[in-house]
Structures are given as C-alpha cells and as structure tokens.
Short mmCIF file of C-alpha atoms in Angstrom, two decimals:
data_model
loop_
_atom_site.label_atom_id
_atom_site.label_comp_id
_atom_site.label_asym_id
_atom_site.label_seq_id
_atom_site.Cartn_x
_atom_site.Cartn_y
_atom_site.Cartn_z
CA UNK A 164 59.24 3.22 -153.07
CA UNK A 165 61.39 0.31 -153.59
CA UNK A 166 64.47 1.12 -154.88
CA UNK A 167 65.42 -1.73 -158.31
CA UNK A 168 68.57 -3.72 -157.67
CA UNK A 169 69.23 -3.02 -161.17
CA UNK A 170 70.03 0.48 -161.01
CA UNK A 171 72.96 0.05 -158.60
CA UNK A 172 74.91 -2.81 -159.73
CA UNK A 173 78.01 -1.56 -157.65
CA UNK A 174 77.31 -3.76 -154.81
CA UNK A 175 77.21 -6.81 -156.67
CA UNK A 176 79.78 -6.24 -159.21
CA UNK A 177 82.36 -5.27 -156.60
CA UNK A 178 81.99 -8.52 -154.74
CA UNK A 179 82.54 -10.22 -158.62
CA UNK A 180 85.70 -8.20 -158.50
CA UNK A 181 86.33 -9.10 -155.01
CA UNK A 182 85.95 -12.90 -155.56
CA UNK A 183 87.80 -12.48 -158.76
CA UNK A 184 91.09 -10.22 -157.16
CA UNK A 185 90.96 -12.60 -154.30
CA UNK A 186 90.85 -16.02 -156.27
CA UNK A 187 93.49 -14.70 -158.29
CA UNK A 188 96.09 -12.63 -155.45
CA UNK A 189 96.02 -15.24 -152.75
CA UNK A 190 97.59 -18.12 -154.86
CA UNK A 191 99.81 -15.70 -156.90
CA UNK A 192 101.23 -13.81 -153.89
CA UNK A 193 102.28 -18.17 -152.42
CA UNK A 194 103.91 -18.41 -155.50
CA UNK A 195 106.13 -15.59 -155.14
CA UNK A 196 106.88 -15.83 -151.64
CA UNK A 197 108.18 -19.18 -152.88
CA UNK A 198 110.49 -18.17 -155.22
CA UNK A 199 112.98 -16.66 -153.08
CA UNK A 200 112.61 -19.98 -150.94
CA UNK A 201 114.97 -21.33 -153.16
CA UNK A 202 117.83 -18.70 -152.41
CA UNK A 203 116.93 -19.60 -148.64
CA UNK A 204 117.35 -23.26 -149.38
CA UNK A 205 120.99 -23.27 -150.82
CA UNK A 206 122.04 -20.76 -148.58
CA UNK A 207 120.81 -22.98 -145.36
CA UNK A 208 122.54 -25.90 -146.86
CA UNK A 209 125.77 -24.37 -148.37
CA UNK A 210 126.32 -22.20 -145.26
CA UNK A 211 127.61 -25.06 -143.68
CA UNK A 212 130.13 -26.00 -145.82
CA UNK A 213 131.96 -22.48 -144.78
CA UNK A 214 131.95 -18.67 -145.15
CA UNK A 215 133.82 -18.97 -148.44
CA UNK A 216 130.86 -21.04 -150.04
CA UNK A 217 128.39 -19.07 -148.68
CA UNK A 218 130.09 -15.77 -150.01
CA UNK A 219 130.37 -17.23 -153.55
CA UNK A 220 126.58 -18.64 -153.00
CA UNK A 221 126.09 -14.94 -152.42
CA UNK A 222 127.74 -13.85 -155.64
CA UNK A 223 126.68 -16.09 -157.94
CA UNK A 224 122.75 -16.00 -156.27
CA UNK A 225 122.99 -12.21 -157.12
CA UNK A 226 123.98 -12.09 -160.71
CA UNK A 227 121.53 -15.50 -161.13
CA UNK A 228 118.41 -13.56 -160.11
CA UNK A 229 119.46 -10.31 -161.94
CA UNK A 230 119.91 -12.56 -165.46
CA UNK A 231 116.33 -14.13 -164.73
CA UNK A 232 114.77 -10.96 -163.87
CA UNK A 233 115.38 -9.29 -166.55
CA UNK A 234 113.20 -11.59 -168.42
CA UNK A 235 110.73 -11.31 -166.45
CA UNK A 236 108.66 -10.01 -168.82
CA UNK A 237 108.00 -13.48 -170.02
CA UNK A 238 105.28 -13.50 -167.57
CA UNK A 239 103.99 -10.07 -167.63
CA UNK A 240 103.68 -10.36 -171.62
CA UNK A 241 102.40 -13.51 -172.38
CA UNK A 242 99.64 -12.89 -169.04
CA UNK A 243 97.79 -9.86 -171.13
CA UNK A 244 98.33 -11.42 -174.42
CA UNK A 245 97.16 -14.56 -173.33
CA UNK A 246 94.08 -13.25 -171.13
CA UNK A 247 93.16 -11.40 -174.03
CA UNK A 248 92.60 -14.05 -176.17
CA UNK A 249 90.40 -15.71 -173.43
CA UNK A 250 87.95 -12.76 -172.91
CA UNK A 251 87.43 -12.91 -176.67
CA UNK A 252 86.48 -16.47 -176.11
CA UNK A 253 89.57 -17.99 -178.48
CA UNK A 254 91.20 -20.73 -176.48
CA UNK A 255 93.62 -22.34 -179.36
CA UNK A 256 95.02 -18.66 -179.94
CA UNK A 257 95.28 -18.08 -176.00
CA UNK A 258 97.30 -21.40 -176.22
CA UNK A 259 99.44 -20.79 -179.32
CA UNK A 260 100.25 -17.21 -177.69
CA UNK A 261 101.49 -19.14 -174.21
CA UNK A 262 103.88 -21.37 -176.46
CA UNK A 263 104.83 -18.76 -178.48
CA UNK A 264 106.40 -17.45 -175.31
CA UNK A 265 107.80 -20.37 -174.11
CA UNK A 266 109.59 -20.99 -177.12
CA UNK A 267 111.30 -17.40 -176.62
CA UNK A 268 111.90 -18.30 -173.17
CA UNK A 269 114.13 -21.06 -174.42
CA UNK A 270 115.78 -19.18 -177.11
CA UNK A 271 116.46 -16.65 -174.72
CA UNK A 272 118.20 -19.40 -171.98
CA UNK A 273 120.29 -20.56 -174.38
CA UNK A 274 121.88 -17.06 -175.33
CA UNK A 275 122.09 -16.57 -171.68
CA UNK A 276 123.95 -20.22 -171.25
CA UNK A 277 126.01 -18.95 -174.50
CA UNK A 278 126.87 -15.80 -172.87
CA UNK A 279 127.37 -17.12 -168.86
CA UNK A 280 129.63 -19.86 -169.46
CA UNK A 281 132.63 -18.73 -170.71
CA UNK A 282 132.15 -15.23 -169.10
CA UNK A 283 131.60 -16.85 -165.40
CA UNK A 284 134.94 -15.76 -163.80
CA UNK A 285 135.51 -12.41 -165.38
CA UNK A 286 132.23 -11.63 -164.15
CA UNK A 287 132.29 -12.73 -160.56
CA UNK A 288 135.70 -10.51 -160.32
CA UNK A 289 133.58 -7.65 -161.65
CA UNK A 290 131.51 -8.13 -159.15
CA UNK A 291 134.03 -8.13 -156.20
CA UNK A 292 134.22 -11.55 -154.77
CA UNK A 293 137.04 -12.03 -152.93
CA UNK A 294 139.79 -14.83 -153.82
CA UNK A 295 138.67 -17.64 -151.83
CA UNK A 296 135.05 -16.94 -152.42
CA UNK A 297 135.76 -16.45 -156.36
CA UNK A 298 136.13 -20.35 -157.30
CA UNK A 299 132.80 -21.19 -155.63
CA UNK A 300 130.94 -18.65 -157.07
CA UNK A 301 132.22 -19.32 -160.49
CA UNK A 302 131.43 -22.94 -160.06
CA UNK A 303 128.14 -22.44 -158.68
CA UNK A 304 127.46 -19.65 -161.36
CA UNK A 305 128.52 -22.14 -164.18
CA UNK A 306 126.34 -25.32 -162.89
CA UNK A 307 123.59 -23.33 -162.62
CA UNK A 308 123.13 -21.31 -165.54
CA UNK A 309 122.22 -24.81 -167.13
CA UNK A 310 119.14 -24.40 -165.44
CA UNK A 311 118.64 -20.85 -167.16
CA UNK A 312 116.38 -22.01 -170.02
CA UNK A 313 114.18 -23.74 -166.91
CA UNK A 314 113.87 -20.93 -165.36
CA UNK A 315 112.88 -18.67 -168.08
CA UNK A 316 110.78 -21.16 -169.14
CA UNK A 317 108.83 -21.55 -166.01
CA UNK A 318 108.33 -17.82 -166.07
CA UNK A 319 106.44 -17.99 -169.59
CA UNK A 320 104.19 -20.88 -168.80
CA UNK A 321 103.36 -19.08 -165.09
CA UNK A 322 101.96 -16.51 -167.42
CA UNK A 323 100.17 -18.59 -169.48
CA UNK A 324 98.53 -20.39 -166.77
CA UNK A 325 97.79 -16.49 -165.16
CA UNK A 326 96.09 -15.20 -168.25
CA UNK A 327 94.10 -18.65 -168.12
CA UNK A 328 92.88 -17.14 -164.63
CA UNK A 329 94.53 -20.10 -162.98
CA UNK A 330 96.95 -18.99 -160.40
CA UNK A 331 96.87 -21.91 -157.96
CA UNK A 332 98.84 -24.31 -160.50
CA UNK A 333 101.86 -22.17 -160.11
CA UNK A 334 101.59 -22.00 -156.53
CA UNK A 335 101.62 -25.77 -156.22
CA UNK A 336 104.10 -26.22 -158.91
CA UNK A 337 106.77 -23.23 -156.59
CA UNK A 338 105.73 -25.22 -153.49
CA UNK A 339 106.85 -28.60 -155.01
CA UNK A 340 109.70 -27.04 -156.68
CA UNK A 341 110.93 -25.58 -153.55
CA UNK A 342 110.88 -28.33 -151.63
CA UNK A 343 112.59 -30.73 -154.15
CA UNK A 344 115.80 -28.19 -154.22
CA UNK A 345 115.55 -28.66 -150.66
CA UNK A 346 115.88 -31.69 -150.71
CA UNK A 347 118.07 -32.00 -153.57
CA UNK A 348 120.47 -29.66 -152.14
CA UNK A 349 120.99 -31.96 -149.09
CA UNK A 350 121.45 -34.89 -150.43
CA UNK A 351 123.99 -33.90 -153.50
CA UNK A 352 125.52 -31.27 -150.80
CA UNK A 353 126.03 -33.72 -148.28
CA UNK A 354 125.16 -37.45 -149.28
CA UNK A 355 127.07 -37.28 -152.41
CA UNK A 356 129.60 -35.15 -150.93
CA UNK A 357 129.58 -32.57 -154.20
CA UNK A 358 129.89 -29.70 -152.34
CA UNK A 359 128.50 -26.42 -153.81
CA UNK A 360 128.47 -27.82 -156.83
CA UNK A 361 125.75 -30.45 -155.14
CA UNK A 362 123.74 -27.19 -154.49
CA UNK A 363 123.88 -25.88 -157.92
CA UNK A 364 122.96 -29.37 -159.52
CA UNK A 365 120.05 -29.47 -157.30
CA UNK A 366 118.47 -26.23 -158.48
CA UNK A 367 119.30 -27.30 -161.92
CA UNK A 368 117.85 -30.25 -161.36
CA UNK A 369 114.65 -28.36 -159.48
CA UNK A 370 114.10 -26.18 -162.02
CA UNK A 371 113.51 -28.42 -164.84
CA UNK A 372 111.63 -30.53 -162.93
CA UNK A 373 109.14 -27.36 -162.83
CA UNK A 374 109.31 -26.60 -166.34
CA UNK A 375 108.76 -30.44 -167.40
CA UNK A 376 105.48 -30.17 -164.92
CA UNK A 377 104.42 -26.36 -166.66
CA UNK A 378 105.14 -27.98 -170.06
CA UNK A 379 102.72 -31.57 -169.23
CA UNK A 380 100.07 -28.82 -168.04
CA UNK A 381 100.03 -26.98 -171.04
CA UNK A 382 100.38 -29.75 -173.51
CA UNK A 383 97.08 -31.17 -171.48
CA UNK A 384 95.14 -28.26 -171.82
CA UNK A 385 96.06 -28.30 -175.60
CA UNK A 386 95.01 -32.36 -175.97
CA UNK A 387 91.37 -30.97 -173.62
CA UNK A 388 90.83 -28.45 -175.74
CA UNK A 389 91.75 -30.73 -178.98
CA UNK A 390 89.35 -33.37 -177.09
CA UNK A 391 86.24 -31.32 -177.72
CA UNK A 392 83.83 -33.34 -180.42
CA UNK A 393 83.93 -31.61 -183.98
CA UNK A 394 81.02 -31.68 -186.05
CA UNK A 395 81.86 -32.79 -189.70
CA UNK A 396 80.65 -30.52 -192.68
CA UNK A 397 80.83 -30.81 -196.10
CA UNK A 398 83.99 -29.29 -196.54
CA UNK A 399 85.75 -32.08 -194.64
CA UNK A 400 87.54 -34.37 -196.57
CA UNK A 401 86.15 -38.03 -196.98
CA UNK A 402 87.48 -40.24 -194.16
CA UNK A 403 89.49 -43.45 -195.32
CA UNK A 404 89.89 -45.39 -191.54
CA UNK A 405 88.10 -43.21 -188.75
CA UNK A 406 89.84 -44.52 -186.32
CA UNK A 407 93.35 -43.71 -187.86
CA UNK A 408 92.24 -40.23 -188.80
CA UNK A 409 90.71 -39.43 -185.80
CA UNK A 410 94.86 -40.24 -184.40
CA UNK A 411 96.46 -38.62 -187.38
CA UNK A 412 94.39 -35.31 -187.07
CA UNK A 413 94.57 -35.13 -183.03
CA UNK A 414 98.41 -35.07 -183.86
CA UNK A 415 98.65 -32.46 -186.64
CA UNK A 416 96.26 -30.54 -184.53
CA UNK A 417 98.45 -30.65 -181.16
CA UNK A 418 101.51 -30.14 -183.42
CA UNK A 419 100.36 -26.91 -184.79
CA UNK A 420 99.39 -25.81 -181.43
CA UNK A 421 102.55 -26.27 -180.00
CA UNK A 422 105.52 -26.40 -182.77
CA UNK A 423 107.68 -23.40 -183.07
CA UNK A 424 105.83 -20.49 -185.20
CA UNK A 425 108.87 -17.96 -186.22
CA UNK A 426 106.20 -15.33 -186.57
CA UNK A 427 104.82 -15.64 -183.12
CA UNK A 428 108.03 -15.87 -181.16
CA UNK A 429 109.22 -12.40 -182.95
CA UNK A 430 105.64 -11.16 -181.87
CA UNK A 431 106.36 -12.40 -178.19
CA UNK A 432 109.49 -10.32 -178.57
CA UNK A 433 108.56 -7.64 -179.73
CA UNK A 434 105.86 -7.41 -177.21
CA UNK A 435 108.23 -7.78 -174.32
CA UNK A 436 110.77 -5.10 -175.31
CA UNK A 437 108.83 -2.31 -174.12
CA UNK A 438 108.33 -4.35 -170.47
CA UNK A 439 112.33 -4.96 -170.63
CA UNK A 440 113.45 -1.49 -170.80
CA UNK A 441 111.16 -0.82 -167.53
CA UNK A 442 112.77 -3.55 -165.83
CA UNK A 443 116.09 -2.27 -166.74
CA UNK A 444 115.15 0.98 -166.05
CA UNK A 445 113.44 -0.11 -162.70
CA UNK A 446 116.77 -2.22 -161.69
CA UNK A 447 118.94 1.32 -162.32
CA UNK A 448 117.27 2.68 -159.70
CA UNK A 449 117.80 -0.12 -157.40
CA UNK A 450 121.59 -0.23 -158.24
CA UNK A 451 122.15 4.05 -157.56
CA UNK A 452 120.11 3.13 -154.67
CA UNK A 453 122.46 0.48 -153.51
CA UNK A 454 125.83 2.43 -155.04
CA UNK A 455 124.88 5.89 -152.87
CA UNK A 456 124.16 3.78 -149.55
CA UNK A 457 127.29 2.07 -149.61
CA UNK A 458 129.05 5.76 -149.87
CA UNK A 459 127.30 6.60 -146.69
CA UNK A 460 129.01 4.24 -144.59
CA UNK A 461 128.97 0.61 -143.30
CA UNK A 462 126.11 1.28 -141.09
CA UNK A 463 124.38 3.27 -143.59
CA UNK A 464 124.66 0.24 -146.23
CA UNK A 465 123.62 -1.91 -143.60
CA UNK A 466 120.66 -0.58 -142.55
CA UNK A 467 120.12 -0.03 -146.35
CA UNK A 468 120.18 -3.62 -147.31
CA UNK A 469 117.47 -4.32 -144.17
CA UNK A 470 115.31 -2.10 -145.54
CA UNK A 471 115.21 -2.91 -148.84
CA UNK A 472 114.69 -6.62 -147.52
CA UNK A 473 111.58 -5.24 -145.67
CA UNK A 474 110.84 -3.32 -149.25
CA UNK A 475 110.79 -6.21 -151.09
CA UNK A 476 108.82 -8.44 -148.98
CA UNK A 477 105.96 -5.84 -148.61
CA UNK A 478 106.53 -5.57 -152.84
CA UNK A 479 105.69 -9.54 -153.18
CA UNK A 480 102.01 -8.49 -151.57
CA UNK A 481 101.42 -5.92 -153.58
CA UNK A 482 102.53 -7.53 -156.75
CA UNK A 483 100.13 -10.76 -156.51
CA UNK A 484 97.26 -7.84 -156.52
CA UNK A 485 99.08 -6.43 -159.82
CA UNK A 486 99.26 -9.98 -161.32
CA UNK A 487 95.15 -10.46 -160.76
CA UNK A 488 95.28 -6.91 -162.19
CA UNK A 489 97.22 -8.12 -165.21
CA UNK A 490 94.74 -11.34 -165.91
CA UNK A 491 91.07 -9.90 -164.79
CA UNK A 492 92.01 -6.61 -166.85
CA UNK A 493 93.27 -8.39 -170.00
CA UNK A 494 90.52 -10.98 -169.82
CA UNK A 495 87.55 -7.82 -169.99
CA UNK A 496 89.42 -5.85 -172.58
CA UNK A 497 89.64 -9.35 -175.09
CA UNK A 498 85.75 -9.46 -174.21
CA UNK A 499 85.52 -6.00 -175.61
CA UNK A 500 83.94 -4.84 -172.21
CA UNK A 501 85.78 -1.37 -171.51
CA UNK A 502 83.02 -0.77 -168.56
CA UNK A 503 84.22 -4.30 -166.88
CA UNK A 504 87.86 -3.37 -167.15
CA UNK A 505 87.14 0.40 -165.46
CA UNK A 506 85.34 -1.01 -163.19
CA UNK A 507 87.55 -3.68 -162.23
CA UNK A 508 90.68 -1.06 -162.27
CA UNK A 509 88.51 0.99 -159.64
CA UNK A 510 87.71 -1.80 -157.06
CA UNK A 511 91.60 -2.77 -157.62
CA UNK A 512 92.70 0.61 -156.75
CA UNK A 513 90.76 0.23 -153.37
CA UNK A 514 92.28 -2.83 -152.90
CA UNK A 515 95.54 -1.07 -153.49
CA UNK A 516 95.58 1.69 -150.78
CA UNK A 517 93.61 -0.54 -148.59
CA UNK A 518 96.46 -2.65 -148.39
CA UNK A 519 99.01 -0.21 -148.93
CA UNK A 520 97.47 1.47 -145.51
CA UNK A 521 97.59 -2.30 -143.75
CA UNK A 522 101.44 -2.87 -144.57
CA UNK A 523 102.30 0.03 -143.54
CA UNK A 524 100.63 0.29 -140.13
CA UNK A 525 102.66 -3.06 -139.71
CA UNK A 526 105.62 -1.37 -140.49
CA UNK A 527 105.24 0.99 -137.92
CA UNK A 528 104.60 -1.51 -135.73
CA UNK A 529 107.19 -3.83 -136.46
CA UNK A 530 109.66 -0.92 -136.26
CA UNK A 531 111.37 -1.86 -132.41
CA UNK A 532 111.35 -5.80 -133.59
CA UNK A 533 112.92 -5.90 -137.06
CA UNK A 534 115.97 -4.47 -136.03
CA UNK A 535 116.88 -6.97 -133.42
CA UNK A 536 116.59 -9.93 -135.40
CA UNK A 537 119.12 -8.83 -138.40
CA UNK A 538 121.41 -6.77 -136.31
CA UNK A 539 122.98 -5.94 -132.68
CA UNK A 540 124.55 -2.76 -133.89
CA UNK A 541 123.17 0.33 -132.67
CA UNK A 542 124.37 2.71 -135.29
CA UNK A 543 122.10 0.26 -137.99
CA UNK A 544 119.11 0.39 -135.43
CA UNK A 545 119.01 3.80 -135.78
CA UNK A 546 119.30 4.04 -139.14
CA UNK A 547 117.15 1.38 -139.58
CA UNK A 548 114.35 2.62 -137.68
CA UNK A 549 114.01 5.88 -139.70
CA UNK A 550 114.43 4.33 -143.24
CA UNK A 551 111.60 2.20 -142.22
CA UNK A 552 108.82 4.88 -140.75
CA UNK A 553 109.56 6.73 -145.07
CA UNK A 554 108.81 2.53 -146.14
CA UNK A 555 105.69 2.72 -143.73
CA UNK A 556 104.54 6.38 -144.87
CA UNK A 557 104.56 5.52 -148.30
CA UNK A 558 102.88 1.52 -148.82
CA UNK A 559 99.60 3.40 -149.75
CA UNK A 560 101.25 5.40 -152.52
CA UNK A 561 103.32 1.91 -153.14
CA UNK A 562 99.66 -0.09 -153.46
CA UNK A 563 98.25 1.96 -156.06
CA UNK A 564 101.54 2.33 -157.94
CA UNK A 565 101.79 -1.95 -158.21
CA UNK A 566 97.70 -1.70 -158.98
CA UNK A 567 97.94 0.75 -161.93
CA UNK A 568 101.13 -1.15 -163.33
CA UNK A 569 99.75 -4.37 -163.02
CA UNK A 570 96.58 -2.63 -165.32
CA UNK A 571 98.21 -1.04 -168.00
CA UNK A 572 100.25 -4.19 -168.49
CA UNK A 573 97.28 -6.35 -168.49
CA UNK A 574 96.33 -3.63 -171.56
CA UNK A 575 99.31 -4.24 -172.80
CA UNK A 576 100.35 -0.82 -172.68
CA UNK A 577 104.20 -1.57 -172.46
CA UNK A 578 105.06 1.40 -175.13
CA UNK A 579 104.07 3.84 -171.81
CA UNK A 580 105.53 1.83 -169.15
CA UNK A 581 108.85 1.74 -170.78
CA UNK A 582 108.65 5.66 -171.09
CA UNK A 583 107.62 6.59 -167.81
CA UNK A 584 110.15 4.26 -166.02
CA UNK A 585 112.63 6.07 -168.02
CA UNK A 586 111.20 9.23 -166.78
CA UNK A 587 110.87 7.97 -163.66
CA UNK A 588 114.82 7.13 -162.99
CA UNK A 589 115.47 10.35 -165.14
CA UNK A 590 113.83 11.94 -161.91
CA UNK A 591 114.93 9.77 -159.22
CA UNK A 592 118.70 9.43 -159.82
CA UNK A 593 119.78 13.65 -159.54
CA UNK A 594 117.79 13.33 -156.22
CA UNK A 595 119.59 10.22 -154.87
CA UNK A 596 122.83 11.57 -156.23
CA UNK A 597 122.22 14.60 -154.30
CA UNK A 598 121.72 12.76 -150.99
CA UNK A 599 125.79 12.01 -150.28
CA UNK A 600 126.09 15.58 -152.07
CA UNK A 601 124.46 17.45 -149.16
CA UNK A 602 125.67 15.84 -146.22
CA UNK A 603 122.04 14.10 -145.81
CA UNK A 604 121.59 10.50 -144.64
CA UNK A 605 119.78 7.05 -145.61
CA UNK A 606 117.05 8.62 -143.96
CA UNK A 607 116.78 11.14 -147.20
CA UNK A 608 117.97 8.41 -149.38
CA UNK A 609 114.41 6.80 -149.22
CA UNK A 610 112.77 9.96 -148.87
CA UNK A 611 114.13 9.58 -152.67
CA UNK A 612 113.16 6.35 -152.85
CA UNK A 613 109.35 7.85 -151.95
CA UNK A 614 109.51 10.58 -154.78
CA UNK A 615 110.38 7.67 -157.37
CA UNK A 616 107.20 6.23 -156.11
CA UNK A 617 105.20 9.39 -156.50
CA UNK A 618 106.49 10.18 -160.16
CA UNK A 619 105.41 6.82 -160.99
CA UNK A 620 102.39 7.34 -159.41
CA UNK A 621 101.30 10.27 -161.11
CA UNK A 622 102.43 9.38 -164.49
CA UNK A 623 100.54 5.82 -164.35
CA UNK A 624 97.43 8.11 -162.75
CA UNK A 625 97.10 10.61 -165.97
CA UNK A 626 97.41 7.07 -168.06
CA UNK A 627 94.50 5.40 -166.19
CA UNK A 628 92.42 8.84 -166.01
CA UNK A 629 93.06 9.36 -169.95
CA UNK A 630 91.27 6.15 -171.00
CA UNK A 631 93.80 5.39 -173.63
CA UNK A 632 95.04 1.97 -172.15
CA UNK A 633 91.19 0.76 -173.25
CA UNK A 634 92.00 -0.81 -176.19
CA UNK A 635 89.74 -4.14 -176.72
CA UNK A 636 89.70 -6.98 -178.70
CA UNK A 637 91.82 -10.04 -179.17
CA UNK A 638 94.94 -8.66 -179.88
CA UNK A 639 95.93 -4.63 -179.26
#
C-alpha cells in the first residue's frame, strides 16, 4: 500500500527549516566575522606607528567593545519583537518596533558619549595602561566614543532587518563598512599624518557611514510599504487637490512611522533589561575567567587568552545559527503557529550538535597547528594544547546551548534568560575560584568553563521541554 505524503510531513518541513536556518545563518555568521575586522584593521595600521600606539589601541579597543556589547541587546530585542510582528502579518508595527529601537540606541550613545568623555583617562588608568601607552589610549578612547551612538545604532537596525528575515543586508553593509575603516584608517593614519587619532576618526567616520546606510534602508522599506495603493472608503475625508494630498498624507504617514514615540522607546527598554543583565552576567564570567588565569602565571594567561581567541571564533558560528533561531522562531510564534516554532526549535537543535560535533573535530585537529602560529613558547604550547582538547570536547554541548538561547530570545523569554545566567555564574564562579585554590591548572580552569556550559544547558533544556516560551501572537 502506498504510503500518503501527507502523513509524514517531516521530510519536507525539515528541508523548509533547512532552507530557512541556512538562508538566514550563512549571511548572519559574514556579518559577524566582520565585525571584529574592524579591531584587525586599526590594529594593522596603528601597529606601525609603534608599540605605545598599539598598546593604547589595545586599551581603548577593549573598553570600546565592552561599552557596545553591553547593548547588545539592541539586536537580540528588537529581532523577536520585530519578527513577531511579521508572522502576524503587521508590517507598519514590525517597522515602528525597529525605530522604536533605534531611537533607544541613540539615547543610549549619547549617555555613553556623556559618560566616556570626561571619564576617558581615569578609566584607561583603571585599566592598567602603562604611561606612554595612557595618552594614546585616552585619545583614541575619546575620538571614538563619538562614533558610540553609530554603533549602537547599527546594532538596532541589524535587528530590524533580522526579524524582517533579511540577513544579507547586514552582511553587505559590515563588508562595506569594514573596508571603508580600512581604508579610512590609512589614509587619515598616514596621508594626513593624524596619527592614532587618524585611526579613531576613521572608525568614527566608518561607523556612521553604516548607520546612515541602515537608516536609508529602513526609511525605504517604510516609503514601500507606505507605496502600497489604498482604497478610499467613506470614512475618508473629501480630497481638496489629489495630488497635494496624496504628498501631504505620504508625509504624515512616514512621519508617524518613524518620529520618536516615548511609549515605544520605554517598551524597547524595558524589553531589553532582562537581555542586559545576561550579558552582564555572561561578561562576569568572562572577567573571573580572565582574573583566575592571570593568577596562574604568564604562561597560564597566555595560553588562556589563545584559547579564548579559539572560543570566540568557534562562538561567531554558532551564534549566526542562534540569530536564524531568534528570527524563524519569532516569525512562527507572531503567526500563532506553536507546531512551526517546535518544530523549527527541533531541526535547529540538530543543527546545533551537528555543528557543535564539526567544530570540535576541527579543534582536535587543529590542536599541533594553532599553537605555532600565536606562540614559540613551549610552556604556552602545552598549556595550550590541553585547554583546547576541554574547547573541542564540549562544541556539541556549546551548539545546543547558542540554539536554545537564540529560541527563547526569539520568544522573547528574556525574564528566564536573565535568571538562569545569574544562576549560571552563581555556579560557575566558586568552581573557577577554586581552580588557583587547589593547586589545579588552566587545564581545570576550562573544565569550569565546560560546567558553565552544562548549567546553561540544562536550565535552557527544562525551559524548551516545559513549553512555556510558546507564547504567540503579535506582542508577548
């Protein structure tokens, strides 16, 4: 007897998925590769000018992208809120929810600017630099906290664009950015002769450049959407000059989409709260990380700082599936299909440990070549080479931990996410204290690093299992 397609949609609906996760990943995980291209660019170029500049760069680089992290719940908010509104088929409230966002973003650069400027040196001397490095990193830190708002801003509108399902314009807009700082950097570095304050002024420069571009794109999906012909009823008012109406009202309708609504932004912040205590609480437990490798030694903190290089860049893979997560999941829950968002967080799950099992058989593989090309020391090689086989063993645990995040934020279930990060370092920071404590190495130290991935794991597990991030509709 032939068997009817229709009772086993699995095979068809997982290559939807599929298509979906991989329309969505690919582009997302170019775009964040890019990002840290910039850091790459103004080190190449300022590394020149001498090991003081570069140690500033270094400085003021790190406290830059700690600032602009923070925030980056810009994007993870406004990418559920906003993909919610297009599953429920409501494009002007998907819009007015993206500049909602980007209006916080800018309200939230200019405290930053408030805050940086006049704060610049006493915080680079917090933070160690030495004398001769201290002036350049102040300057650089000053310069470019102008671009601040930029930045934040770009953040926002890459989530709008993400819960719009469109992942490729920020990919283009990172590629072009990246390579206009480059460029910028050289010429103001060099051609103008400004130094490192050249390199700041070109990522300033960069950087609104970007959010100019993510601002055109959204105004001109606003003016597309406003384009669409509206049939007149009786309750429209009489028209005096068609022509001049049809202008006035295209205005008033653009300005309401995108003016400043008080109401929304405090929404937009209210919603991201939640997502900023589990960054902070997610950055604590890089910083104890950090603080207990550097009391193991030189070699220790070495090897510590490789590794969590290596960390990161297998992180930026597994994050673009958590941003198609984030979109594909908020999309189905604002279409009120729960059985479309299980199913989706199932097939991303696969994708999860499937890739989780890739990266870290490359790992293990990698192990004899990574240490030659950051260090010649033999003490870090060692130390190295074990950190890395605990990275290795635990990508699979790693993939579905970045899946089930990227889910529950697409559900906009921050509330929980805040609270189990919090539970999370409340676990992981007695076991990494205890490393130094009994006479164990780096070795242990991401051994702790592992168990922090496991308690996340099985806290976001009993949330996806308990069904209570399936909350549908337009809003949650």
């Amino acid at each position: 007897m032939e068997k009817d397609p229709a009772s086993s949609p699995r095979t068809p609906a997982r290559g939807r998925h599929d298509r979906e996760i991989l329309a969505l990943a690919v582009p997302a995980f170019g775009a964040l590769v890019a990002e840290p291209l910039f850091v790459m660019a103004d080190s190449a170029v300022v590394g020149h000018l001498g090991t003081a500049q570069l140690a500033g760069l270094g400085v003021a680089a790190a406290l830059l992208t700690t600032a602009v992290n923070i925030f980056v719940f810009l994007a993870y908010a406004t990418t559920a809120a906003v993909a919610r509104r297009v599953g429920a088929g409501d494009l002007p409230a998907a819009i007015r929810q993206g500049v909602d966002g980007i209006w916080l973003a800018l309200l939230l650069g200019a405290l930053v600017i408030a805050v940086v400027l006049p704060s610049a040196p006493a915080v680079v001397d917090l933070f160690g630099a030495s004398p001769t490095a201290a002036p350049y990193a102040t300057t650089y830190l000053r310069i470019s906290s102008l671009g601040i708002p930029a930045m934040l801003m770009v953040l926002a509108a890459t989530g709008v664009l993400r819960g719009l399902q469109d992942t490729r314009t920020p990919l283009y807009v990172a590629v072009g950015g990246f390579a206009a700082n480059a460029g910028l950097n050289a010429g103001l570095v060099y051609g103008a002769g400004l130094g490192i304050a050249g390199s700041a002024w070109g990522t300033v420069i960069a950087q609104n450049g970007m959010a100019a571009v993510y601002v055109w794109v959204v105004i001109r999906g606003a003016k597309r959407h406003l384009a669409k012909p509206h049939l007149p009823t009786r309750d429209d008012p009489a028209p005096h000059d068609p022509a001049t109406d049809a202008r006035t009202g295209a205005r008033s309708a653009l300005w309401t989409l995108l003016r400043p609504d008080p109401a929304g932004i405090r929404a937009c912040a209210r919603a991201g709260v939640p997502l900023l205590v589990r960054t902070l609480s997610l950055r604590a437990v890089l910083l104890i990380a950090t603080a207990v490798a550097a009391g193991l030694g030189d070699a220790a903190i070495a090897a510590h700082q490789i590794t969590l290089t290596v960390w990161s860049l297998l992180a930026f893979a597994l994050d673009a599936i958590a941003i198609a997560g984030q979109a594909i999941i908020g999309r189905y829950l604002g279409a009120d299909d729960p059985e479309g968002a299980r199913a989706a967080c199932r097939r991303m799950i696969e994708w999860g440990v499937a890739c989780g099992v890739v990266l870290g058989l490359l790992v293990t593989l990698a192990r004899p070549l990574i240490g030659p090309m950051f260090t010649s020391d033999p003490a870090v090689r060692d130390a190295l080479a074990s950190a890395l086989l605990v990275v290795a063993v635990a990508q699979p645990v790693c993939g579905i931990v970045f899946v089930l995040d990227g889910v529950l934020m697409g559900a906009g279930d921050g509330p929980y996410l805040a609270w189990s990060m919090l539970g999370t370092l409340a676990v992981f920071a007695p076991a990494a204290l205890a490393v130094p404590a009994l006479g164990w190495g780096l070795t242990a130290l991401w051994w702790a690093m592992t168990l922090m991935m496991l308690t996340r794991l099985a806290a976001l597990w009993l949330r996806a299992r308990s069904g209570r991030w399936i909350v549908t509709g337009a809003a949650r």
